[in-house]
Protein backbone atom coordinates (compact mmCIF):
# COMPACT_ATOMS: atom_id res chain seq x y z
CA UNK A 1 0.00 0.00 0.00
CA UNK A 2 1.28 3.45 -0.82
CA UNK A 3 0.12 6.92 0.12
CA UNK A 4 0.12 9.60 -2.56
CA UNK A 5 -0.47 13.19 -1.51
CA UNK A 6 -1.43 16.07 -3.75
CA UNK A 7 0.16 19.46 -3.19
CA UNK A 8 -1.56 22.79 -3.79
CA UNK A 9 -4.92 21.54 -5.00
CA UNK A 10 -6.87 24.47 -3.55
CA UNK A 11 -6.15 28.00 -4.75
CA UNK A 12 -6.75 29.55 -1.31
CA UNK A 13 -4.15 27.26 0.29
CA UNK A 14 -1.59 27.92 -2.49
CA UNK A 15 -2.12 31.62 -1.77
CA UNK A 16 -1.59 31.28 1.99
CA UNK A 17 1.68 29.43 1.26
CA UNK A 18 2.74 32.18 -1.18
CA UNK A 19 2.87 29.56 -3.91
CA UNK A 20 1.65 29.62 -7.52
CA UNK A 21 -1.40 27.65 -8.57
CA UNK A 22 0.00 24.64 -10.47
CA UNK A 23 -0.74 23.98 -14.14
CA UNK A 24 -0.76 20.25 -13.58
CA UNK A 25 -1.18 18.19 -10.41
CA UNK A 26 1.81 17.89 -8.08
CA UNK A 27 2.23 14.92 -5.84
CA UNK A 28 4.56 13.39 -3.29
CA UNK A 29 4.44 10.16 -1.33
CA UNK A 30 4.45 8.86 2.21
CA UNK A 31 5.40 5.27 3.15
CA UNK A 32 2.87 2.86 4.68
CA UNK A 33 4.52 3.47 8.08
CA UNK A 34 3.08 7.00 7.97
CA UNK A 35 -0.49 5.74 8.28
CA UNK A 36 -2.32 6.30 11.59
CA UNK A 37 -5.85 5.01 11.19
CA UNK A 38 -8.73 5.66 13.54
CA UNK A 39 -8.96 7.75 16.69
CA UNK A 40 -5.42 7.09 17.90
CA UNK A 41 -3.33 9.61 19.78
CA UNK A 42 -0.73 11.48 17.74
CA UNK A 43 2.58 11.90 19.51
CA UNK A 44 4.30 15.18 18.75
CA UNK A 45 7.66 14.30 17.14
CA UNK A 46 10.79 15.58 18.85
CA UNK A 47 12.46 16.63 15.58
CA UNK A 48 10.06 19.49 14.85
CA UNK A 49 8.84 22.58 16.63
CA UNK A 50 6.16 23.47 14.10
CA UNK A 51 3.95 20.57 13.06
CA UNK A 52 0.93 21.69 11.02
CA UNK A 53 -2.37 19.96 10.32
CA UNK A 54 -3.65 19.76 6.72
CA UNK A 55 -7.14 18.25 6.59
CA UNK A 56 -7.86 16.42 3.31
CA UNK A 57 -10.36 14.15 1.60
CA UNK A 58 -8.75 10.75 1.03
CA UNK A 59 -9.62 8.44 -1.84
CA UNK A 60 -9.05 4.69 -1.60
CA UNK A 61 -8.08 2.93 -4.83
CA UNK A 62 -10.12 -0.23 -5.48
CA UNK A 63 -8.52 -1.66 -8.62
CA UNK A 64 -5.08 -1.92 -10.21
CA UNK A 65 -4.55 0.63 -12.93
CA UNK A 66 -1.89 2.24 -15.10
CA UNK A 67 -2.34 5.07 -17.62
CA UNK A 68 -5.94 5.48 -16.57
CA UNK A 69 -7.96 7.72 -18.86
CA UNK A 70 -9.81 10.47 -17.00
CA UNK A 71 -13.15 9.26 -18.29
CA UNK A 72 -12.63 5.80 -16.78
CA UNK A 73 -10.99 6.96 -13.55
CA UNK A 74 -14.17 6.70 -11.47
CA UNK A 75 -14.03 2.90 -11.88
CA UNK A 76 -10.80 2.80 -9.87
CA UNK A 77 -12.09 4.00 -6.49
CA UNK A 78 -15.19 3.27 -4.46
CA UNK A 79 -14.51 4.70 -0.98
CA UNK A 80 -13.30 7.86 0.63
CA UNK A 81 -12.33 8.96 4.10
CA UNK A 82 -11.01 12.03 5.86
CA UNK A 83 -7.40 12.48 6.82
CA UNK A 84 -4.69 14.81 7.99
CA UNK A 85 -1.42 15.28 6.15
CA UNK A 86 0.75 16.26 9.12
CA UNK A 87 3.66 18.43 8.01
CA UNK A 88 6.76 19.50 9.92
CA UNK A 89 6.57 23.02 8.52
CA UNK A 90 9.93 24.10 9.93
CA UNK A 91 11.75 21.16 8.30
CA UNK A 92 9.78 21.65 5.09
CA UNK A 93 10.82 25.31 4.89
CA UNK A 94 14.45 24.35 5.36
CA UNK A 95 14.23 21.59 2.70
CA UNK A 96 12.55 23.96 0.25
CA UNK A 97 15.18 26.62 0.85
CA UNK A 98 18.01 24.18 0.18
CA UNK A 99 16.24 22.44 -2.70
CA UNK A 100 16.38 19.16 -0.76
CA UNK A 101 13.81 16.37 -0.84
CA UNK A 102 11.24 16.93 1.90
CA UNK A 103 10.47 13.41 3.16
CA UNK A 104 11.68 14.29 6.67
CA UNK A 105 8.97 16.97 6.77
CA UNK A 106 6.15 14.95 5.22
CA UNK A 107 6.71 11.20 5.37
CA UNK A 108 7.49 10.59 9.04
CA UNK A 109 5.75 7.93 11.14
CA UNK A 110 2.05 8.63 11.87
CA UNK A 111 2.00 11.70 9.62
CA UNK A 112 -0.98 10.38 7.63
CA UNK A 113 -4.15 10.33 9.72
CA UNK A 114 -7.08 8.43 8.20
CA UNK A 115 -10.60 8.03 9.57
CA UNK A 116 -11.45 4.49 10.68
CA UNK A 117 -14.68 4.62 8.69
CA UNK A 118 -14.67 5.06 4.96
CA UNK A 119 -17.74 6.23 3.03
CA UNK A 120 -18.95 4.65 -0.19
CA UNK A 121 -18.41 7.13 -3.00
CA UNK A 122 -21.82 6.24 -4.44
CA UNK A 123 -23.46 7.60 -1.26
CA UNK A 124 -22.08 11.14 -1.67
CA UNK A 125 -21.77 13.84 -4.29
CA UNK A 126 -18.03 13.84 -4.78
CA UNK A 127 -18.27 16.89 -7.05
CA UNK A 128 -19.45 18.99 -4.13
CA UNK A 129 -18.58 17.44 -0.78
CA UNK A 130 -17.97 19.61 2.28
CA UNK A 131 -15.43 18.76 4.96
CA UNK A 132 -14.02 20.57 7.95
CA UNK A 133 -11.58 20.42 10.83
CA UNK A 134 -11.98 21.73 14.35
CA UNK A 135 -9.09 22.33 16.75
CA UNK A 136 -10.19 22.26 20.39
CA UNK A 137 -13.77 22.79 19.22
CA UNK A 138 -13.01 25.81 17.04
CA UNK A 139 -13.45 25.61 13.28
CA UNK A 140 -10.04 26.01 11.61
CA UNK A 141 -10.49 24.55 8.13
CA UNK A 142 -13.46 24.24 5.85
CA UNK A 143 -13.29 22.93 2.31
CA UNK A 144 -15.36 21.61 -0.54
CA UNK A 145 -14.29 19.17 -3.22
CA UNK A 146 -15.88 21.62 -5.68
CA UNK A 147 -12.93 23.95 -4.98
CA UNK A 148 -10.28 21.42 -6.00
CA UNK A 149 -8.10 22.73 -8.84
CA UNK A 150 -7.84 19.16 -10.19
CA UNK A 151 -10.73 16.82 -9.46
CA UNK A 152 -10.27 13.22 -8.31
CA UNK A 153 -10.55 11.76 -11.81
CA UNK A 154 -7.93 14.16 -13.15
CA UNK A 155 -5.64 13.33 -10.22
CA UNK A 156 -5.92 9.59 -10.81
CA UNK A 157 -5.30 9.97 -14.52
CA UNK A 158 -2.22 12.09 -13.89
CA UNK A 159 -0.68 9.95 -11.12
CA UNK A 160 -1.22 6.71 -13.05
CA UNK A 161 0.84 8.01 -15.98
CA UNK A 162 3.86 7.70 -13.72
CA UNK A 163 2.96 5.17 -11.04
CA UNK A 164 0.78 2.07 -11.16
CA UNK A 165 -2.09 2.38 -8.71
CA UNK A 166 -2.99 -0.69 -6.68
CA UNK A 167 -5.94 -1.73 -4.56
CA UNK A 168 -5.70 -0.13 -1.13
CA UNK A 169 -3.52 2.79 -2.19
CA UNK A 170 -4.61 6.10 -0.67
CA UNK A 171 -4.71 9.48 -2.35
CA UNK A 172 -4.70 12.55 -0.09
CA UNK A 173 -6.33 15.10 -2.35
CA UNK A 174 -4.90 18.34 -0.95
CA UNK A 175 -5.86 20.82 1.74
CA UNK A 176 -7.88 24.03 1.70
CA UNK A 177 -6.68 27.16 3.50
CA UNK A 178 -6.50 27.46 7.26
CA UNK A 179 -3.55 25.17 7.95
CA UNK A 180 -1.87 25.83 11.26
CA UNK A 181 0.20 24.60 14.15
CA UNK A 182 -0.67 21.96 16.70
CA UNK A 183 0.48 21.70 20.28
CA UNK A 184 0.54 18.92 22.82
CA UNK A 185 -2.89 18.73 24.42
CA UNK A 186 -4.81 19.76 21.28
CA UNK A 187 -7.82 17.82 20.05
CA UNK A 188 -8.43 17.66 16.29
CA UNK A 189 -11.89 16.66 15.10
CA UNK A 190 -12.65 16.09 11.41
CA UNK A 191 -15.99 16.08 9.64
CA UNK A 192 -17.36 15.17 6.22
CA UNK A 193 -20.56 17.20 5.96
CA UNK A 194 -22.06 16.81 9.47
CA UNK A 195 -20.57 13.40 10.16
CA UNK A 196 -17.66 13.19 12.59
CA UNK A 197 -14.91 11.12 10.97
CA UNK A 198 -12.09 11.25 13.50
CA UNK A 199 -11.02 12.74 16.81
CA UNK A 200 -7.27 12.85 17.43
CA UNK A 201 -5.56 13.90 20.63
CA UNK A 202 -2.06 15.34 20.36
CA UNK A 203 0.17 13.92 23.10
MG1 LIG B 1 -1.28 18.21 2.13
PDB file of C-alpha atoms and ligand atoms in Angstrom:
ATOM      1  CA  UNK A   1       0.000   0.000   0.000  1.00  0.00           C
ATOM      2  CA  UNK A   2       1.275   3.451  -0.815  1.00  0.00           C
ATOM      3  CA  UNK A   3       0.122   6.922   0.119  1.00  0.00           C
ATOM      4  CA  UNK A   4       0.118   9.599  -2.556  1.00  0.00           C
ATOM      5  CA  UNK A   5      -0.474  13.192  -1.510  1.00  0.00           C
ATOM      6  CA  UNK A   6      -1.431  16.075  -3.752  1.00  0.00           C
ATOM      7  CA  UNK A   7       0.164  19.461  -3.188  1.00  0.00           C
ATOM      8  CA  UNK A   8      -1.564  22.794  -3.785  1.00  0.00           C
ATOM      9  CA  UNK A   9      -4.923  21.540  -5.004  1.00  0.00           C
ATOM     10  CA  UNK A  10      -6.873  24.469  -3.553  1.00  0.00           C
ATOM     11  CA  UNK A  11      -6.148  27.997  -4.749  1.00  0.00           C
ATOM     12  CA  UNK A  12      -6.752  29.555  -1.315  1.00  0.00           C
ATOM     13  CA  UNK A  13      -4.145  27.259   0.289  1.00  0.00           C
ATOM     14  CA  UNK A  14      -1.590  27.924  -2.486  1.00  0.00           C
ATOM     15  CA  UNK A  15      -2.124  31.623  -1.770  1.00  0.00           C
ATOM     16  CA  UNK A  16      -1.594  31.282   1.986  1.00  0.00           C
ATOM     17  CA  UNK A  17       1.681  29.431   1.258  1.00  0.00           C
ATOM     18  CA  UNK A  18       2.742  32.183  -1.179  1.00  0.00           C
ATOM     19  CA  UNK A  19       2.872  29.561  -3.914  1.00  0.00           C
ATOM     20  CA  UNK A  20       1.652  29.624  -7.515  1.00  0.00           C
ATOM     21  CA  UNK A  21      -1.396  27.650  -8.572  1.00  0.00           C
ATOM     22  CA  UNK A  22      -0.001  24.641 -10.475  1.00  0.00           C
ATOM     23  CA  UNK A  23      -0.740  23.980 -14.142  1.00  0.00           C
ATOM     24  CA  UNK A  24      -0.756  20.249 -13.579  1.00  0.00           C
ATOM     25  CA  UNK A  25      -1.178  18.189 -10.411  1.00  0.00           C
ATOM     26  CA  UNK A  26       1.813  17.887  -8.078  1.00  0.00           C
ATOM     27  CA  UNK A  27       2.226  14.917  -5.839  1.00  0.00           C
ATOM     28  CA  UNK A  28       4.561  13.387  -3.292  1.00  0.00           C
ATOM     29  CA  UNK A  29       4.437  10.158  -1.327  1.00  0.00           C
ATOM     30  CA  UNK A  30       4.452   8.865   2.207  1.00  0.00           C
ATOM     31  CA  UNK A  31       5.398   5.274   3.146  1.00  0.00           C
ATOM     32  CA  UNK A  32       2.869   2.856   4.679  1.00  0.00           C
ATOM     33  CA  UNK A  33       4.517   3.466   8.081  1.00  0.00           C
ATOM     34  CA  UNK A  34       3.077   7.004   7.973  1.00  0.00           C
ATOM     35  CA  UNK A  35      -0.492   5.741   8.280  1.00  0.00           C
ATOM     36  CA  UNK A  36      -2.317   6.300  11.592  1.00  0.00           C
ATOM     37  CA  UNK A  37      -5.848   5.010  11.186  1.00  0.00           C
ATOM     38  CA  UNK A  38      -8.731   5.660  13.542  1.00  0.00           C
ATOM     39  CA  UNK A  39      -8.960   7.752  16.690  1.00  0.00           C
ATOM     40  CA  UNK A  40      -5.417   7.086  17.900  1.00  0.00           C
ATOM     41  CA  UNK A  41      -3.328   9.615  19.783  1.00  0.00           C
ATOM     42  CA  UNK A  42      -0.733  11.481  17.739  1.00  0.00           C
ATOM     43  CA  UNK A  43       2.576  11.901  19.514  1.00  0.00           C
ATOM     44  CA  UNK A  44       4.300  15.177  18.745  1.00  0.00           C
ATOM     45  CA  UNK A  45       7.661  14.295  17.144  1.00  0.00           C
ATOM     46  CA  UNK A  46      10.793  15.583  18.848  1.00  0.00           C
ATOM     47  CA  UNK A  47      12.462  16.635  15.577  1.00  0.00           C
ATOM     48  CA  UNK A  48      10.063  19.494  14.848  1.00  0.00           C
ATOM     49  CA  UNK A  49       8.841  22.584  16.632  1.00  0.00           C
ATOM     50  CA  UNK A  50       6.155  23.472  14.103  1.00  0.00           C
ATOM     51  CA  UNK A  51       3.952  20.569  13.056  1.00  0.00           C
ATOM     52  CA  UNK A  52       0.930  21.694  11.024  1.00  0.00           C
ATOM     53  CA  UNK A  53      -2.375  19.958  10.320  1.00  0.00           C
ATOM     54  CA  UNK A  54      -3.651  19.762   6.719  1.00  0.00           C
ATOM     55  CA  UNK A  55      -7.143  18.253   6.589  1.00  0.00           C
ATOM     56  CA  UNK A  56      -7.858  16.422   3.313  1.00  0.00           C
ATOM     57  CA  UNK A  57     -10.357  14.154   1.604  1.00  0.00           C
ATOM     58  CA  UNK A  58      -8.748  10.751   1.034  1.00  0.00           C
ATOM     59  CA  UNK A  59      -9.625   8.441  -1.843  1.00  0.00           C
ATOM     60  CA  UNK A  60      -9.053   4.688  -1.600  1.00  0.00           C
ATOM     61  CA  UNK A  61      -8.081   2.933  -4.827  1.00  0.00           C
ATOM     62  CA  UNK A  62     -10.121  -0.226  -5.484  1.00  0.00           C
ATOM     63  CA  UNK A  63      -8.519  -1.655  -8.625  1.00  0.00           C
ATOM     64  CA  UNK A  64      -5.076  -1.918 -10.210  1.00  0.00           C
ATOM     65  CA  UNK A  65      -4.551   0.632 -12.934  1.00  0.00           C
ATOM     66  CA  UNK A  66      -1.891   2.240 -15.101  1.00  0.00           C
ATOM     67  CA  UNK A  67      -2.340   5.065 -17.622  1.00  0.00           C
ATOM     68  CA  UNK A  68      -5.945   5.482 -16.572  1.00  0.00           C
ATOM     69  CA  UNK A  69      -7.957   7.724 -18.856  1.00  0.00           C
ATOM     70  CA  UNK A  70      -9.813  10.466 -16.996  1.00  0.00           C
ATOM     71  CA  UNK A  71     -13.153   9.263 -18.294  1.00  0.00           C
ATOM     72  CA  UNK A  72     -12.632   5.799 -16.784  1.00  0.00           C
ATOM     73  CA  UNK A  73     -10.989   6.961 -13.549  1.00  0.00           C
ATOM     74  CA  UNK A  74     -14.171   6.698 -11.469  1.00  0.00           C
ATOM     75  CA  UNK A  75     -14.030   2.904 -11.882  1.00  0.00           C
ATOM     76  CA  UNK A  76     -10.800   2.800  -9.871  1.00  0.00           C
ATOM     77  CA  UNK A  77     -12.087   3.998  -6.488  1.00  0.00           C
ATOM     78  CA  UNK A  78     -15.189   3.268  -4.459  1.00  0.00           C
ATOM     79  CA  UNK A  79     -14.512   4.696  -0.979  1.00  0.00           C
ATOM     80  CA  UNK A  80     -13.301   7.862   0.631  1.00  0.00           C
ATOM     81  CA  UNK A  81     -12.326   8.963   4.104  1.00  0.00           C
ATOM     82  CA  UNK A  82     -11.014  12.028   5.857  1.00  0.00           C
ATOM     83  CA  UNK A  83      -7.402  12.482   6.821  1.00  0.00           C
ATOM     84  CA  UNK A  84      -4.693  14.808   7.986  1.00  0.00           C
ATOM     85  CA  UNK A  85      -1.417  15.275   6.149  1.00  0.00           C
ATOM     86  CA  UNK A  86       0.754  16.264   9.116  1.00  0.00           C
ATOM     87  CA  UNK A  87       3.664  18.427   8.010  1.00  0.00           C
ATOM     88  CA  UNK A  88       6.756  19.500   9.918  1.00  0.00           C
ATOM     89  CA  UNK A  89       6.566  23.023   8.515  1.00  0.00           C
ATOM     90  CA  UNK A  90       9.932  24.098   9.931  1.00  0.00           C
ATOM     91  CA  UNK A  91      11.746  21.157   8.305  1.00  0.00           C
ATOM     92  CA  UNK A  92       9.782  21.650   5.085  1.00  0.00           C
ATOM     93  CA  UNK A  93      10.815  25.308   4.894  1.00  0.00           C
ATOM     94  CA  UNK A  94      14.446  24.346   5.364  1.00  0.00           C
ATOM     95  CA  UNK A  95      14.234  21.590   2.702  1.00  0.00           C
ATOM     96  CA  UNK A  96      12.552  23.964   0.246  1.00  0.00           C
ATOM     97  CA  UNK A  97      15.180  26.621   0.846  1.00  0.00           C
ATOM     98  CA  UNK A  98      18.015  24.176   0.179  1.00  0.00           C
ATOM     99  CA  UNK A  99      16.238  22.436  -2.696  1.00  0.00           C
ATOM    100  CA  UNK A 100      16.383  19.164  -0.760  1.00  0.00           C
ATOM    101  CA  UNK A 101      13.807  16.367  -0.837  1.00  0.00           C
ATOM    102  CA  UNK A 102      11.236  16.933   1.901  1.00  0.00           C
ATOM    103  CA  UNK A 103      10.467  13.408   3.163  1.00  0.00           C
ATOM    104  CA  UNK A 104      11.681  14.287   6.666  1.00  0.00           C
ATOM    105  CA  UNK A 105       8.969  16.965   6.767  1.00  0.00           C
ATOM    106  CA  UNK A 106       6.147  14.952   5.224  1.00  0.00           C
ATOM    107  CA  UNK A 107       6.710  11.197   5.373  1.00  0.00           C
ATOM    108  CA  UNK A 108       7.487  10.587   9.041  1.00  0.00           C
ATOM    109  CA  UNK A 109       5.746   7.931  11.136  1.00  0.00           C
ATOM    110  CA  UNK A 110       2.054   8.629  11.871  1.00  0.00           C
ATOM    111  CA  UNK A 111       2.000  11.704   9.624  1.00  0.00           C
ATOM    112  CA  UNK A 112      -0.983  10.381   7.630  1.00  0.00           C
ATOM    113  CA  UNK A 113      -4.154  10.328   9.720  1.00  0.00           C
ATOM    114  CA  UNK A 114      -7.079   8.431   8.204  1.00  0.00           C
ATOM    115  CA  UNK A 115     -10.598   8.032   9.572  1.00  0.00           C
ATOM    116  CA  UNK A 116     -11.454   4.487  10.682  1.00  0.00           C
ATOM    117  CA  UNK A 117     -14.680   4.617   8.693  1.00  0.00           C
ATOM    118  CA  UNK A 118     -14.667   5.058   4.957  1.00  0.00           C
ATOM    119  CA  UNK A 119     -17.737   6.228   3.034  1.00  0.00           C
ATOM    120  CA  UNK A 120     -18.954   4.648  -0.188  1.00  0.00           C
ATOM    121  CA  UNK A 121     -18.414   7.126  -2.996  1.00  0.00           C
ATOM    122  CA  UNK A 122     -21.822   6.241  -4.439  1.00  0.00           C
ATOM    123  CA  UNK A 123     -23.461   7.596  -1.256  1.00  0.00           C
ATOM    124  CA  UNK A 124     -22.079  11.140  -1.666  1.00  0.00           C
ATOM    125  CA  UNK A 125     -21.775  13.844  -4.293  1.00  0.00           C
ATOM    126  CA  UNK A 126     -18.032  13.836  -4.782  1.00  0.00           C
ATOM    127  CA  UNK A 127     -18.267  16.890  -7.055  1.00  0.00           C
ATOM    128  CA  UNK A 128     -19.452  18.990  -4.127  1.00  0.00           C
ATOM    129  CA  UNK A 129     -18.579  17.437  -0.781  1.00  0.00           C
ATOM    130  CA  UNK A 130     -17.966  19.607   2.283  1.00  0.00           C
ATOM    131  CA  UNK A 131     -15.430  18.765   4.960  1.00  0.00           C
ATOM    132  CA  UNK A 132     -14.018  20.571   7.950  1.00  0.00           C
ATOM    133  CA  UNK A 133     -11.580  20.419  10.833  1.00  0.00           C
ATOM    134  CA  UNK A 134     -11.982  21.734  14.353  1.00  0.00           C
ATOM    135  CA  UNK A 135      -9.094  22.329  16.750  1.00  0.00           C
ATOM    136  CA  UNK A 136     -10.186  22.263  20.385  1.00  0.00           C
ATOM    137  CA  UNK A 137     -13.772  22.786  19.219  1.00  0.00           C
ATOM    138  CA  UNK A 138     -13.006  25.809  17.044  1.00  0.00           C
ATOM    139  CA  UNK A 139     -13.454  25.606  13.276  1.00  0.00           C
ATOM    140  CA  UNK A 140     -10.043  26.014  11.609  1.00  0.00           C
ATOM    141  CA  UNK A 141     -10.489  24.548   8.134  1.00  0.00           C
ATOM    142  CA  UNK A 142     -13.462  24.241   5.855  1.00  0.00           C
ATOM    143  CA  UNK A 143     -13.290  22.929   2.308  1.00  0.00           C
ATOM    144  CA  UNK A 144     -15.365  21.609  -0.544  1.00  0.00           C
ATOM    145  CA  UNK A 145     -14.292  19.174  -3.220  1.00  0.00           C
ATOM    146  CA  UNK A 146     -15.881  21.619  -5.679  1.00  0.00           C
ATOM    147  CA  UNK A 147     -12.930  23.951  -4.984  1.00  0.00           C
ATOM    148  CA  UNK A 148     -10.279  21.424  -6.004  1.00  0.00           C
ATOM    149  CA  UNK A 149      -8.105  22.729  -8.843  1.00  0.00           C
ATOM    150  CA  UNK A 150      -7.840  19.158 -10.189  1.00  0.00           C
ATOM    151  CA  UNK A 151     -10.732  16.818  -9.456  1.00  0.00           C
ATOM    152  CA  UNK A 152     -10.274  13.224  -8.311  1.00  0.00           C
ATOM    153  CA  UNK A 153     -10.550  11.758 -11.814  1.00  0.00           C
ATOM    154  CA  UNK A 154      -7.931  14.159 -13.146  1.00  0.00           C
ATOM    155  CA  UNK A 155      -5.640  13.330 -10.223  1.00  0.00           C
ATOM    156  CA  UNK A 156      -5.920   9.585 -10.806  1.00  0.00           C
ATOM    157  CA  UNK A 157      -5.302   9.965 -14.520  1.00  0.00           C
ATOM    158  CA  UNK A 158      -2.221  12.095 -13.887  1.00  0.00           C
ATOM    159  CA  UNK A 159      -0.684   9.955 -11.124  1.00  0.00           C
ATOM    160  CA  UNK A 160      -1.216   6.713 -13.054  1.00  0.00           C
ATOM    161  CA  UNK A 161       0.839   8.007 -15.976  1.00  0.00           C
ATOM    162  CA  UNK A 162       3.859   7.700 -13.718  1.00  0.00           C
ATOM    163  CA  UNK A 163       2.956   5.173 -11.038  1.00  0.00           C
ATOM    164  CA  UNK A 164       0.779   2.066 -11.165  1.00  0.00           C
ATOM    165  CA  UNK A 165      -2.086   2.377  -8.714  1.00  0.00           C
ATOM    166  CA  UNK A 166      -2.986  -0.690  -6.684  1.00  0.00           C
ATOM    167  CA  UNK A 167      -5.942  -1.732  -4.556  1.00  0.00           C
ATOM    168  CA  UNK A 168      -5.700  -0.129  -1.129  1.00  0.00           C
ATOM    169  CA  UNK A 169      -3.524   2.791  -2.194  1.00  0.00           C
ATOM    170  CA  UNK A 170      -4.607   6.097  -0.668  1.00  0.00           C
ATOM    171  CA  UNK A 171      -4.706   9.484  -2.351  1.00  0.00           C
ATOM    172  CA  UNK A 172      -4.703  12.549  -0.091  1.00  0.00           C
ATOM    173  CA  UNK A 173      -6.333  15.100  -2.351  1.00  0.00           C
ATOM    174  CA  UNK A 174      -4.896  18.342  -0.950  1.00  0.00           C
ATOM    175  CA  UNK A 175      -5.860  20.817   1.739  1.00  0.00           C
ATOM    176  CA  UNK A 176      -7.879  24.030   1.700  1.00  0.00           C
ATOM    177  CA  UNK A 177      -6.684  27.156   3.503  1.00  0.00           C
ATOM    178  CA  UNK A 178      -6.504  27.462   7.261  1.00  0.00           C
ATOM    179  CA  UNK A 179      -3.551  25.172   7.949  1.00  0.00           C
ATOM    180  CA  UNK A 180      -1.866  25.830  11.255  1.00  0.00           C
ATOM    181  CA  UNK A 181       0.205  24.601  14.155  1.00  0.00           C
ATOM    182  CA  UNK A 182      -0.668  21.957  16.697  1.00  0.00           C
ATOM    183  CA  UNK A 183       0.476  21.702  20.280  1.00  0.00           C
ATOM    184  CA  UNK A 184       0.542  18.922  22.819  1.00  0.00           C
ATOM    185  CA  UNK A 185      -2.894  18.729  24.417  1.00  0.00           C
ATOM    186  CA  UNK A 186      -4.806  19.763  21.279  1.00  0.00           C
ATOM    187  CA  UNK A 187      -7.824  17.816  20.047  1.00  0.00           C
ATOM    188  CA  UNK A 188      -8.435  17.660  16.292  1.00  0.00           C
ATOM    189  CA  UNK A 189     -11.890  16.662  15.100  1.00  0.00           C
ATOM    190  CA  UNK A 190     -12.646  16.092  11.412  1.00  0.00           C
ATOM    191  CA  UNK A 191     -15.991  16.076   9.637  1.00  0.00           C
ATOM    192  CA  UNK A 192     -17.363  15.173   6.224  1.00  0.00           C
ATOM    193  CA  UNK A 193     -20.561  17.204   5.960  1.00  0.00           C
ATOM    194  CA  UNK A 194     -22.059  16.808   9.472  1.00  0.00           C
ATOM    195  CA  UNK A 195     -20.574  13.399  10.158  1.00  0.00           C
ATOM    196  CA  UNK A 196     -17.663  13.187  12.593  1.00  0.00           C
ATOM    197  CA  UNK A 197     -14.912  11.119  10.969  1.00  0.00           C
ATOM    198  CA  UNK A 198     -12.090  11.251  13.504  1.00  0.00           C
ATOM    199  CA  UNK A 199     -11.019  12.736  16.809  1.00  0.00           C
ATOM    200  CA  UNK A 200      -7.266  12.853  17.434  1.00  0.00           C
ATOM    201  CA  UNK A 201      -5.564  13.901  20.630  1.00  0.00           C
ATOM    202  CA  UNK A 202      -2.063  15.336  20.358  1.00  0.00           C
ATOM    203  CA  UNK A 203       0.166  13.917  23.097  1.00  0.00           C
TER     204      UNK A 203
HETATM  205 MG1  LIG B   1      -1.279  18.215   2.126  1.00  0.00          MG
END
